[in-house]
mmCIF file of N, CA and C in Angstrom:
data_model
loop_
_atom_site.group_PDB
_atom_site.id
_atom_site.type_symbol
_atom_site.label_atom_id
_atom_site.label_comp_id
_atom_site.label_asym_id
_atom_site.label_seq_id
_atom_site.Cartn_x
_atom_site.Cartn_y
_atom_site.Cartn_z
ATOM 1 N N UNK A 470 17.664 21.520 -16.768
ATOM 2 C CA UNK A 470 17.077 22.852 -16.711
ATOM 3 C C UNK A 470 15.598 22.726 -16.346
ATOM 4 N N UNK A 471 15.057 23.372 -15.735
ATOM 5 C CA UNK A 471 13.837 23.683 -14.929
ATOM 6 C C UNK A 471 12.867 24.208 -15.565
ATOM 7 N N UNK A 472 12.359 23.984 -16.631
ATOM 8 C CA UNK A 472 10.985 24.793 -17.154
ATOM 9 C C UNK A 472 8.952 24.662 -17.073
ATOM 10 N N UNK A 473 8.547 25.403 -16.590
ATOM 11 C CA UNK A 473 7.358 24.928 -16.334
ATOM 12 C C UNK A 473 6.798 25.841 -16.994
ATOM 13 N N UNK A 474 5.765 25.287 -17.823
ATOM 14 C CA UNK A 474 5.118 26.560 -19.414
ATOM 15 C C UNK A 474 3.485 26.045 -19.258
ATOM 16 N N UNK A 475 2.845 27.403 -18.406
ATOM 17 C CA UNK A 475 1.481 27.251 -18.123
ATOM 18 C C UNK A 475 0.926 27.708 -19.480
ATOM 19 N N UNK A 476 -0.991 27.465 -20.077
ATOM 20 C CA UNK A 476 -1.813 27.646 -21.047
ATOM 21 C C UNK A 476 -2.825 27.644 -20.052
ATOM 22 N N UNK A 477 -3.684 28.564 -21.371
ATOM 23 C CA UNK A 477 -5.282 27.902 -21.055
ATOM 24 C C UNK A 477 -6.288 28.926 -20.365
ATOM 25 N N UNK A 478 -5.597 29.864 -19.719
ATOM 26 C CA UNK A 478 -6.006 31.240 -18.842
ATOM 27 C C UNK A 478 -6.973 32.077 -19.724
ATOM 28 N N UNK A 479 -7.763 32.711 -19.440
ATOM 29 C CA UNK A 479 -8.622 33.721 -20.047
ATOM 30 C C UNK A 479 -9.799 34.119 -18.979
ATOM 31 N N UNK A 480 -10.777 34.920 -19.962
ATOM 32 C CA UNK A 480 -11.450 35.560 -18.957
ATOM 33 C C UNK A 480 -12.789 34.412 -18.994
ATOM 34 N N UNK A 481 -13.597 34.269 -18.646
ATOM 35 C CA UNK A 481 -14.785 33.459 -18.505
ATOM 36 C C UNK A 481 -15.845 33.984 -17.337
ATOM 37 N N UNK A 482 -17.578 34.395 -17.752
ATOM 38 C CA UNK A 482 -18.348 34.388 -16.761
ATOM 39 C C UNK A 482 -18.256 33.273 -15.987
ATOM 40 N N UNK A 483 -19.012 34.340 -14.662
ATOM 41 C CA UNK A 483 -19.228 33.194 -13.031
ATOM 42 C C UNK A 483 -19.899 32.023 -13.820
ATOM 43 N N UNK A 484 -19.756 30.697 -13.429
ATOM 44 C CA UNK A 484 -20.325 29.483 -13.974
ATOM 45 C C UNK A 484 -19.465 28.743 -15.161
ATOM 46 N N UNK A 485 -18.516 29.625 -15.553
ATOM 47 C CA UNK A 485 -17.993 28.592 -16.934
ATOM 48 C C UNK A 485 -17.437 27.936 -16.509
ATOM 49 N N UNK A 486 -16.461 27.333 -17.234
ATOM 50 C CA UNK A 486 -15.658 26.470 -16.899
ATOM 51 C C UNK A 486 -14.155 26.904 -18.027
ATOM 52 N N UNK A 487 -13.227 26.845 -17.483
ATOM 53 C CA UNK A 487 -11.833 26.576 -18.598
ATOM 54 C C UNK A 487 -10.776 25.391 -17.509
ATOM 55 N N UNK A 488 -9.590 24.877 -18.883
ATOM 56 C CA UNK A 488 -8.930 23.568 -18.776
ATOM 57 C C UNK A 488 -7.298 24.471 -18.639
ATOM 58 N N UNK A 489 -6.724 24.415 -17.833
ATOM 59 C CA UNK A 489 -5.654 24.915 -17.839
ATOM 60 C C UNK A 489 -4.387 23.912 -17.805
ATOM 61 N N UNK A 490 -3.649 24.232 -19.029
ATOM 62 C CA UNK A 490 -2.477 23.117 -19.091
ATOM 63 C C UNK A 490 -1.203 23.591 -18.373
ATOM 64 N N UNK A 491 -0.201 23.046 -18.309
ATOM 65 C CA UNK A 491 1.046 22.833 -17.912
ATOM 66 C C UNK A 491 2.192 21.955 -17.932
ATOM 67 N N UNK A 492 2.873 21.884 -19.297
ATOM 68 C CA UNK A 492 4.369 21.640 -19.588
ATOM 69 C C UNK A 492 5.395 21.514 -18.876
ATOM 70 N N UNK A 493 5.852 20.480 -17.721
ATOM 71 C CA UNK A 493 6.910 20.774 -17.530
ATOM 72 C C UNK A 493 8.217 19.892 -17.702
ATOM 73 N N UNK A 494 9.450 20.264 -17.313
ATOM 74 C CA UNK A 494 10.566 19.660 -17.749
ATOM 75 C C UNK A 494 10.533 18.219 -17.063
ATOM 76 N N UNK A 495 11.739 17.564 -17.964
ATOM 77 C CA UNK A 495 11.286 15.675 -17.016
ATOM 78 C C UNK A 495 11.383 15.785 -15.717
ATOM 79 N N UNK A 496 12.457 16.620 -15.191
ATOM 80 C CA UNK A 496 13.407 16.307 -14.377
ATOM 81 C C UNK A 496 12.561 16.729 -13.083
ATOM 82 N N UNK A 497 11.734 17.535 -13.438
ATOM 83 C CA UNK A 497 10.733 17.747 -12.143
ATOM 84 C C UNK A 497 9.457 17.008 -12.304
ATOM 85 N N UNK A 498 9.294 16.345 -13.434
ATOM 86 C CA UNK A 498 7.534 15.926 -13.772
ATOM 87 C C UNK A 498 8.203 14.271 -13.155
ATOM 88 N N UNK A 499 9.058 13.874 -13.520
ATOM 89 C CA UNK A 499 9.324 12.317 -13.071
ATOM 90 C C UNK A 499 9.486 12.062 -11.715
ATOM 91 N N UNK A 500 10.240 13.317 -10.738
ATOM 92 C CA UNK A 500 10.604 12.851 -9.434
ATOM 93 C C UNK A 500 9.455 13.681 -8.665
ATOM 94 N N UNK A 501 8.586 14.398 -8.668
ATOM 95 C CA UNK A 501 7.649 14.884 -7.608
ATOM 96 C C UNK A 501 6.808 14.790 -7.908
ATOM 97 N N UNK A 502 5.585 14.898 -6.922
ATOM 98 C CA UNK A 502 3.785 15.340 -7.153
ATOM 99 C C UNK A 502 3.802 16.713 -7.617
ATOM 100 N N UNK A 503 2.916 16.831 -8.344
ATOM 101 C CA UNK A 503 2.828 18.528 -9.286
ATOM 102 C C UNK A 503 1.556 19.158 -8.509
ATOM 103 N N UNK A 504 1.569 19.809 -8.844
ATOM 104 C CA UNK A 504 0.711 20.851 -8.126
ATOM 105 C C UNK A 504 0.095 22.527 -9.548
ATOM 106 N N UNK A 505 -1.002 22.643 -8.821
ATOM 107 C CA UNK A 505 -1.528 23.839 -9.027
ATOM 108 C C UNK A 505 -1.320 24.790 -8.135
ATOM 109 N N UNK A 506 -1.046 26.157 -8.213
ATOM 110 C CA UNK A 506 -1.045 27.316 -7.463
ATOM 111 C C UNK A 506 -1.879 28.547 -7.639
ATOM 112 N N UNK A 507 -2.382 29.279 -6.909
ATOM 113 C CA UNK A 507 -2.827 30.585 -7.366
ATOM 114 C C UNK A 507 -1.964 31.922 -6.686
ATOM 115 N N UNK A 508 -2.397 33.162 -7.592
ATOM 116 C CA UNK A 508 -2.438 34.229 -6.585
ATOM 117 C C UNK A 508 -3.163 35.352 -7.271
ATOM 118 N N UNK A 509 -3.794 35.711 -6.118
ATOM 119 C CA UNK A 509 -4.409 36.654 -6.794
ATOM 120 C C UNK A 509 -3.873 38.452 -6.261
ATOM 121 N N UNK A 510 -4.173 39.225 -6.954
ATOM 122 C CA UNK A 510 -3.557 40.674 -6.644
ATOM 123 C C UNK A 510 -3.758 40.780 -5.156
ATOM 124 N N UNK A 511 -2.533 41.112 -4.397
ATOM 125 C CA UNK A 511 -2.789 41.122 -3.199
ATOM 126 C C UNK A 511 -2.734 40.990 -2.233
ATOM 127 N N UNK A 512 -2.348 38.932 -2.453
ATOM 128 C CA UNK A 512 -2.613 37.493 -1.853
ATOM 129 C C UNK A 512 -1.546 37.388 -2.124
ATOM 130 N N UNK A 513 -1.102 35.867 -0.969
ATOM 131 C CA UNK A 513 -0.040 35.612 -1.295
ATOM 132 C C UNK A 513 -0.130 34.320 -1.896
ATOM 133 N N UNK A 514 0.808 33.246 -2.526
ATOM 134 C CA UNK A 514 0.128 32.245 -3.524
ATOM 135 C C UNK A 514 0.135 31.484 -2.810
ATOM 136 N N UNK A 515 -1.094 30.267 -3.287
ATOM 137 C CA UNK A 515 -1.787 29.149 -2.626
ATOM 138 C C UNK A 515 -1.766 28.390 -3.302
ATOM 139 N N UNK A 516 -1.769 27.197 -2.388
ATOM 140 C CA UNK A 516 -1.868 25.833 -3.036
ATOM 141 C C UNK A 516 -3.690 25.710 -3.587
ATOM 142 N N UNK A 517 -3.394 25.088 -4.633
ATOM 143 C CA UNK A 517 -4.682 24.861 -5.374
ATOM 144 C C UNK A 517 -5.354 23.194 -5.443
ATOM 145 N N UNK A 518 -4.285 22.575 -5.623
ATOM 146 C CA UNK A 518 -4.805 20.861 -5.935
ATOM 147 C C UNK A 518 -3.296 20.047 -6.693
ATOM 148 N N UNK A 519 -2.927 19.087 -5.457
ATOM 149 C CA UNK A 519 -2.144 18.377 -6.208
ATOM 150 C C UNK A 519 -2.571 17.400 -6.380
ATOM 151 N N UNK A 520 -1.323 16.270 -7.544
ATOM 152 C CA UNK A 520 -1.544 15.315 -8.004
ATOM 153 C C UNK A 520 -0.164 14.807 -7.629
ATOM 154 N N UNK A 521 0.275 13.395 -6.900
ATOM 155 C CA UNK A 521 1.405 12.678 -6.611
ATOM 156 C C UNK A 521 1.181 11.819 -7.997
ATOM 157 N N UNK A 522 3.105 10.994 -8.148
ATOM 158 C CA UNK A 522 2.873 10.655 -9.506
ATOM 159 C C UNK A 522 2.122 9.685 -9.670
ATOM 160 N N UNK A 523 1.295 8.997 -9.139
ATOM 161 C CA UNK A 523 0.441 7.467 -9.517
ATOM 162 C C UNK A 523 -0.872 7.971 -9.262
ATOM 163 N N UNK A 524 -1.007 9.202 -8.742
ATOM 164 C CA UNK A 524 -2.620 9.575 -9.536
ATOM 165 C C UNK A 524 -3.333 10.343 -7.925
ATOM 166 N N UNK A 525 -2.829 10.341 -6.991
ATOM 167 C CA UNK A 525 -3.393 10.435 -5.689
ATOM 168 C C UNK A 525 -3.691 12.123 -5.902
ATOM 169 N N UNK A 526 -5.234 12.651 -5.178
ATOM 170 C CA UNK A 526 -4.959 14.556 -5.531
ATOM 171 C C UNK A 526 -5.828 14.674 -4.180
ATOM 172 N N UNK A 527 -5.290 16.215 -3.976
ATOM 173 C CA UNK A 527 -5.606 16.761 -2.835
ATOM 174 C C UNK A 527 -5.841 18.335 -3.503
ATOM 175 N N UNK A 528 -7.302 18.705 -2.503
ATOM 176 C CA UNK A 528 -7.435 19.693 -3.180
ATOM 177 C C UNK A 528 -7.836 20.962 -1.868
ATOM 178 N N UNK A 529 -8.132 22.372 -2.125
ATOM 179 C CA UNK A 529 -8.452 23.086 -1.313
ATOM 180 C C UNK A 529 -9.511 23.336 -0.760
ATOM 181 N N UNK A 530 -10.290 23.588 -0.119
ATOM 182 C CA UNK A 530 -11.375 23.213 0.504
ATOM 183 C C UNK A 530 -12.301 24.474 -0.383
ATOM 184 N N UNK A 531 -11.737 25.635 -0.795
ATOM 185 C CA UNK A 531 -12.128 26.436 -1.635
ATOM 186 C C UNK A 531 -12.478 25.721 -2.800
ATOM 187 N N UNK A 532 -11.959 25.001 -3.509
ATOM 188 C CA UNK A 532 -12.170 24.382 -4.649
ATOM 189 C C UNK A 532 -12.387 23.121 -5.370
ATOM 190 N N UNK A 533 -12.541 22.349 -3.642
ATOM 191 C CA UNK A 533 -13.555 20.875 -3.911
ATOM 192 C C UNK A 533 -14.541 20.631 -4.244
ATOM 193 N N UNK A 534 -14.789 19.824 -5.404
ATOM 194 C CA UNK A 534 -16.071 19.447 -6.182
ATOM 195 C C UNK A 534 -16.275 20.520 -7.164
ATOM 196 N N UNK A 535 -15.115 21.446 -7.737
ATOM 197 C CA UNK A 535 -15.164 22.009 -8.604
ATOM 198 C C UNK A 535 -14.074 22.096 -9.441
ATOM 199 N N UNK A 536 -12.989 21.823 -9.242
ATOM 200 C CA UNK A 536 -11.457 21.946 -9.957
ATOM 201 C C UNK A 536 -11.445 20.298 -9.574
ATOM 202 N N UNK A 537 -10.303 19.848 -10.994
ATOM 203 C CA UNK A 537 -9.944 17.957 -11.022
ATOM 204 C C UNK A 537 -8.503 18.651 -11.778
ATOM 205 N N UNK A 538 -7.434 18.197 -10.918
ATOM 206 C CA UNK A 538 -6.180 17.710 -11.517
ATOM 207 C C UNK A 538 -5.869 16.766 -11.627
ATOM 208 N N UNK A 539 -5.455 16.822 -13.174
ATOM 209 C CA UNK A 539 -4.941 15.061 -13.812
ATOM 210 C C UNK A 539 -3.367 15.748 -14.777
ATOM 211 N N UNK A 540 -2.819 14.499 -14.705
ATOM 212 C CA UNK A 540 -1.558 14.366 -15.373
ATOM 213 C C UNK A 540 -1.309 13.689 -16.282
ATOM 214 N N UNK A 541 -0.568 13.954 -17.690
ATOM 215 C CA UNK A 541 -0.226 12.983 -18.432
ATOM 216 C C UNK A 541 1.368 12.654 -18.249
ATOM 217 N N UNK A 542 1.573 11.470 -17.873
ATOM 218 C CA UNK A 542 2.987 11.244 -17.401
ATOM 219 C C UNK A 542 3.485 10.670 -18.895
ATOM 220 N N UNK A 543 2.946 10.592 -20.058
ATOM 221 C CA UNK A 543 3.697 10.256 -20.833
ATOM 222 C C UNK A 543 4.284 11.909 -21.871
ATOM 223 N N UNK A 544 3.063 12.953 -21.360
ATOM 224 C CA UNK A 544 3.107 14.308 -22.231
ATOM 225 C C UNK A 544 4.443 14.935 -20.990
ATOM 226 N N UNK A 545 4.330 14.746 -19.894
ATOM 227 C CA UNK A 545 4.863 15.901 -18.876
ATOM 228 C C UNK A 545 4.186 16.667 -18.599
ATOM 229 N N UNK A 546 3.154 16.725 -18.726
ATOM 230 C CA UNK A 546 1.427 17.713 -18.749
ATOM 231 C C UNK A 546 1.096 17.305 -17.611
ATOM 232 N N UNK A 547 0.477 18.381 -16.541
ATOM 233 C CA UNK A 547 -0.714 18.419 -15.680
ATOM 234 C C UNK A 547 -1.638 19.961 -16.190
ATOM 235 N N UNK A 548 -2.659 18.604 -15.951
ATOM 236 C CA UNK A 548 -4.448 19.944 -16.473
ATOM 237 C C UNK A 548 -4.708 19.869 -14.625
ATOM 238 N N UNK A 549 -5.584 21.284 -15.248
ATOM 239 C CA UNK A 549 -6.285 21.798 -13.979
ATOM 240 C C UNK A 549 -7.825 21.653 -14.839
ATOM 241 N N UNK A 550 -8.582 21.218 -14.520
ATOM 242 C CA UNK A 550 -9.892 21.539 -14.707
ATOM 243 C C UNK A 550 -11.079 22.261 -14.137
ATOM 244 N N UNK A 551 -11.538 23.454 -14.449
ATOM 245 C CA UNK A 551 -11.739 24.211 -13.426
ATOM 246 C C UNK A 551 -13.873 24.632 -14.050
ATOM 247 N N UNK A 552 -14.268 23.897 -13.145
ATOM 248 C CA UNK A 552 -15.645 24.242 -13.219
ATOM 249 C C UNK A 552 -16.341 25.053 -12.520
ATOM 250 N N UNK A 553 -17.749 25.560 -12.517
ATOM 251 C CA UNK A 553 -18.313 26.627 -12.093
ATOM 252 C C UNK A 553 -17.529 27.834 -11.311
ATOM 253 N N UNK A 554 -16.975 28.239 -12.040
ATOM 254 C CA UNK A 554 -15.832 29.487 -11.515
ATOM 255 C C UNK A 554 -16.646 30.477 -11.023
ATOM 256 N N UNK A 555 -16.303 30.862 -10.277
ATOM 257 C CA UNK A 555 -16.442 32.535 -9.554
ATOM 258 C C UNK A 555 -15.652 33.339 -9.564
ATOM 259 N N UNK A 556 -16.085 34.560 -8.847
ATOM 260 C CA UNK A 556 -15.176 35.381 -9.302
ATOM 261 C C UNK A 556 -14.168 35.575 -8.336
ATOM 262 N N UNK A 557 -14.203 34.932 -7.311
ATOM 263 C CA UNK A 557 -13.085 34.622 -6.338
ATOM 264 C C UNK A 557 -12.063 33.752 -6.315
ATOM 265 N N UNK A 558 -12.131 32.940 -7.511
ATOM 266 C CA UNK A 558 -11.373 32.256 -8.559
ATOM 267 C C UNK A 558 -10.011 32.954 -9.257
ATOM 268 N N UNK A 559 -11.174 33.905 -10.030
ATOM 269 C CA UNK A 559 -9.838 35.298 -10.606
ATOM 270 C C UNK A 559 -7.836 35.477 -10.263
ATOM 271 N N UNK A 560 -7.390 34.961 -10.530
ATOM 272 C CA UNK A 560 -5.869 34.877 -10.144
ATOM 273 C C UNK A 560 -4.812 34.353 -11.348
ATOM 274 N N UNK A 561 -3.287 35.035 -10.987
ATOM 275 C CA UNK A 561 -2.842 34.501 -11.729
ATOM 276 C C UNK A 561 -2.581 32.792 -11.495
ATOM 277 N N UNK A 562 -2.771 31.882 -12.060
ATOM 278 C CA UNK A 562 -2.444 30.368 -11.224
ATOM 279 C C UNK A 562 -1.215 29.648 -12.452
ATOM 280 N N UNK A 563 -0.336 29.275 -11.343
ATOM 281 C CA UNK A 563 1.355 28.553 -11.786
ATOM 282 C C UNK A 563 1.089 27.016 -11.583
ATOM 283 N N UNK A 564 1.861 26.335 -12.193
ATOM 284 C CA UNK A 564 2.208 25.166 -11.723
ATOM 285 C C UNK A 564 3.990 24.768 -11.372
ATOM 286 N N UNK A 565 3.810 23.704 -10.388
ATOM 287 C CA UNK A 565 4.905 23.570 -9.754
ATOM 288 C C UNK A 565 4.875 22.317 -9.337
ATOM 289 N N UNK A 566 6.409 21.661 -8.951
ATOM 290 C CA UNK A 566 6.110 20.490 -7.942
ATOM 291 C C UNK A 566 5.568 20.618 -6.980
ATOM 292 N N UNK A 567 5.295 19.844 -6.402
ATOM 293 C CA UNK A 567 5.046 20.134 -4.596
ATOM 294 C C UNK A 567 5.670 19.149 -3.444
ATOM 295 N N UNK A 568 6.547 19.737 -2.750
ATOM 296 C CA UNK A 568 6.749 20.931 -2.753
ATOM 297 C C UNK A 568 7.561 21.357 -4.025
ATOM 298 N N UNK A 569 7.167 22.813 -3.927
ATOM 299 C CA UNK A 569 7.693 23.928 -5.083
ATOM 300 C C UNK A 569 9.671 24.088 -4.544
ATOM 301 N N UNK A 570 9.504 23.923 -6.351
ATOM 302 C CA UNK A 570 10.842 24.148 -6.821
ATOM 303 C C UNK A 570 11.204 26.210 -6.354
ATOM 304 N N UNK A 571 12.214 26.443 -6.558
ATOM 305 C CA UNK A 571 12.454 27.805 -6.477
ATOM 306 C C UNK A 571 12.053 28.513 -8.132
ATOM 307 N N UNK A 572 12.249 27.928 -9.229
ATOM 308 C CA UNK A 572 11.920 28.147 -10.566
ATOM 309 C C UNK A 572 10.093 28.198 -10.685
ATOM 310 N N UNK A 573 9.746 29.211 -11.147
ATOM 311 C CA UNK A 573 8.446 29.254 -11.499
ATOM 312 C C UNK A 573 8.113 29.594 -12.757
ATOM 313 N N UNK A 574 7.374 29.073 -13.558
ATOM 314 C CA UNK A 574 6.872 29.663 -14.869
ATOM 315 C C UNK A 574 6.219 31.332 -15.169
ATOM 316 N N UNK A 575 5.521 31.502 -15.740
ATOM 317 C CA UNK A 575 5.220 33.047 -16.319
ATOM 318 C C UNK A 575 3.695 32.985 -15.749
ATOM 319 N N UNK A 576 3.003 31.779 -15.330
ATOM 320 C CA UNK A 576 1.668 31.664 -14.409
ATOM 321 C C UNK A 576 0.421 32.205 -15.666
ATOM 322 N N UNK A 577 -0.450 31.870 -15.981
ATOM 323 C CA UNK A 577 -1.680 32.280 -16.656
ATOM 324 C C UNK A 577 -2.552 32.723 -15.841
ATOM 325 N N UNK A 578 -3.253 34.029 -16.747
ATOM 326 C CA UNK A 578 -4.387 34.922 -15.764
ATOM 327 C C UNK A 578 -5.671 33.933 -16.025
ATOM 328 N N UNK A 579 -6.330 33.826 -14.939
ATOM 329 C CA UNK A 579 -7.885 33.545 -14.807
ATOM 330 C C UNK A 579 -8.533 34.715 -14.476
ATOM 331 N N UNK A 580 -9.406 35.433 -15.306
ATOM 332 C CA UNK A 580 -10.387 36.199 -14.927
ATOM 333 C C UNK A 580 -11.959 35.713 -14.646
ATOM 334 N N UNK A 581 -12.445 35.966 -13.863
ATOM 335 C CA UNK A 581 -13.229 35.469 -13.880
ATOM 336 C C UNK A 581 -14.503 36.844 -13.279
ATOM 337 N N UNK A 582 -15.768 37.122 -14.627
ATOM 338 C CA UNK A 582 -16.263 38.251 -14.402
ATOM 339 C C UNK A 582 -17.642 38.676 -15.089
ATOM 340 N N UNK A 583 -19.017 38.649 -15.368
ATOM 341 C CA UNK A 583 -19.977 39.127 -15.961
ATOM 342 C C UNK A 583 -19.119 40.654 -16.377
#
């Protein structure tokens, strides 16, 4: 069974920073690279920053030198780490393999707003 169970979402001023987790089942955390996604109202969803399983990440040109995805392959966990946010940031953001499974989790809101 397919479950991916995002945390960590909230609102935060331009400049903070929040750690966004993600739970997922073995069966997708053992055989693919995981990934971050966004979307924001509107938009359609985007790739954010993956991680292949031995550590390799690729990220969006929007969000280089500010977001770090890491994985714990012993939890089934990938973090998003997300620094000096803006407010163009703001979205709901999922995690997934990559490529993405057809199953998606419930995605956590990032607000991001003075």
């Amino acid at each position: 069974q397919v479950q991916l169970v995002e945390s960590g979402g909230g609102l935060v001023q331009p400049g903070g920073s929040l750690r966004l987790s993600c739970v997922a089942s073995a069966s997708i955390f053992s055989r693919y690279a995981m990934a971050w996604y966004r979307q924001a109202p509107g938009n359609g969803r985007e790739l954010v920053a993956r991680i292949i399983r031995y550590g390799d990440t690729n990220y969006a040109d929007s969000v280089k030198g500010r977001f770090t995805i890491s994985r714990d392959n012993a939890k089934n966990t990938v973090y998003l780490q997300m620094n000096s946010l803006k407010p163009e940031d703001t979205a709901v953001y999922y995690c997934n393999s990559h490529p993405s499974l057809p199953t998606w989790g419930q995605g956590t809101q990032v607000t991001v707003s003075a």
